[in-house]
Amino acid sequence: MADCILDIVQTGNTLQANKLVILQEVRDVSLRLVASKQSASLKWPQIAALLKKIENLKGVVGNAN
């Protein structure tokens, strides 16, 4: 078993379930959606639908406690 791990934590549920503790916060992270100009213009309806789904999850994901 490892002495320590570096992980991206969203809710902390997995940490708690495995009896792990945060020793130090290293960095805040954020989500980025990246597309080429060509894909963005050709597939905008699909991209817009995905963005809407993501926007609808705000406040839901990460708050499932």
mmCIF file of C-alpha atoms in Angstrom:
data_model
loop_
_atom_site.group_PDB
_atom_site.id
_atom_site.type_symbol
_atom_site.label_atom_id
_atom_site.label_comp_id
_atom_site.label_asym_id
_atom_site.label_seq_id
_atom_site.Cartn_x
_atom_site.Cartn_y
_atom_site.Cartn_z
ATOM 1 C CA MET A 1 0.000 0.000 0.000
ATOM 2 C CA ALA A 2 1.201 3.548 -0.731
ATOM 3 C CA ASP A 3 2.229 5.929 2.030
ATOM 4 C CA CYS A 4 0.144 8.680 0.428
ATOM 5 C CA ILE A 5 -1.719 9.489 -2.791
ATOM 6 C CA LEU A 6 -2.588 12.604 -4.769
ATOM 7 C CA ASP A 7 -6.200 12.620 -5.928
ATOM 8 C CA ILE A 8 -8.849 14.976 -7.259
ATOM 9 C CA VAL A 9 -11.572 15.131 -4.617
ATOM 10 C CA GLN A 10 -15.056 16.368 -5.317
ATOM 11 C CA THR A 11 -17.271 15.386 -2.398
ATOM 12 C CA GLY A 12 -14.939 13.605 0.000
ATOM 13 C CA ASN A 13 -17.218 10.562 0.165
ATOM 14 C CA THR A 14 -14.524 8.185 -1.128
ATOM 15 C CA LEU A 15 -12.008 9.592 1.333
ATOM 16 C CA GLN A 16 -14.421 9.050 4.198
ATOM 17 C CA ALA A 17 -15.410 5.560 3.031
ATOM 18 C CA ASN A 18 -11.747 4.520 2.946
ATOM 19 C CA LYS A 19 -10.841 6.241 6.221
ATOM 20 C CA LEU A 20 -8.472 8.666 4.462
ATOM 21 C CA VAL A 21 -7.736 12.242 5.466
ATOM 22 C CA ILE A 22 -6.587 15.277 3.500
ATOM 23 C CA LEU A 23 -3.061 16.192 4.536
ATOM 24 C CA GLN A 24 -2.732 19.238 2.318
ATOM 25 C CA GLU A 25 -4.704 20.839 -0.492
ATOM 26 C CA VAL A 26 -2.364 21.156 -3.460
ATOM 27 C CA ARG A 27 -4.340 23.068 -6.051
ATOM 28 C CA ASP A 28 -7.874 24.087 -7.036
ATOM 29 C CA VAL A 29 -8.984 22.582 -10.344
ATOM 30 C CA SER A 30 -11.617 23.509 -12.899
ATOM 31 C CA LEU A 31 -13.261 21.840 -15.859
ATOM 32 C CA ARG A 32 -12.555 23.056 -19.394
ATOM 33 C CA LEU A 33 -14.358 22.026 -22.571
ATOM 34 C CA VAL A 34 -12.021 22.299 -25.567
ATOM 35 C CA ALA A 35 -12.892 21.963 -29.258
ATOM 36 C CA SER A 36 -11.251 22.955 -32.516
ATOM 37 C CA LYS A 37 -12.848 25.823 -34.442
ATOM 38 C CA GLN A 38 -13.967 23.340 -37.097
ATOM 39 C CA SER A 39 -15.608 20.973 -34.608
ATOM 40 C CA ALA A 40 -17.168 23.866 -32.724
ATOM 41 C CA SER A 41 -18.821 25.171 -35.881
ATOM 42 C CA LEU A 42 -19.784 21.803 -37.376
ATOM 43 C CA LYS A 43 -21.023 20.202 -34.175
ATOM 44 C CA TRP A 44 -22.379 23.199 -32.289
ATOM 45 C CA PRO A 45 -25.847 21.662 -31.684
ATOM 46 C CA GLN A 46 -24.279 18.633 -29.952
ATOM 47 C CA ILE A 47 -21.844 20.832 -28.008
ATOM 48 C CA ALA A 48 -24.652 23.161 -26.907
ATOM 49 C CA ALA A 49 -26.713 20.165 -25.735
ATOM 50 C CA LEU A 50 -23.742 18.870 -23.731
ATOM 51 C CA LEU A 51 -23.177 22.302 -22.163
ATOM 52 C CA LYS A 52 -26.847 22.471 -21.182
ATOM 53 C CA LYS A 53 -26.613 19.044 -19.491
ATOM 54 C CA ILE A 54 -23.498 20.146 -17.615
ATOM 55 C CA GLU A 55 -25.162 23.402 -16.560
ATOM 56 C CA ASN A 56 -28.176 21.441 -15.266
ATOM 57 C CA LEU A 57 -25.851 19.372 -13.063
ATOM 58 C CA LYS A 58 -24.500 22.420 -11.238
ATOM 59 C CA GLY A 59 -25.409 22.083 -7.607
ATOM 60 C CA VAL A 60 -26.330 18.409 -8.058
ATOM 61 C CA VAL A 61 -22.933 16.781 -8.611
ATOM 62 C CA GLY A 62 -20.823 17.169 -5.512
ATOM 63 C CA ASN A 63 -23.818 17.779 -3.270
ATOM 64 C CA ALA A 64 -25.199 14.260 -3.226
ATOM 65 C CA ASN A 65 -24.482 13.814 0.512
#
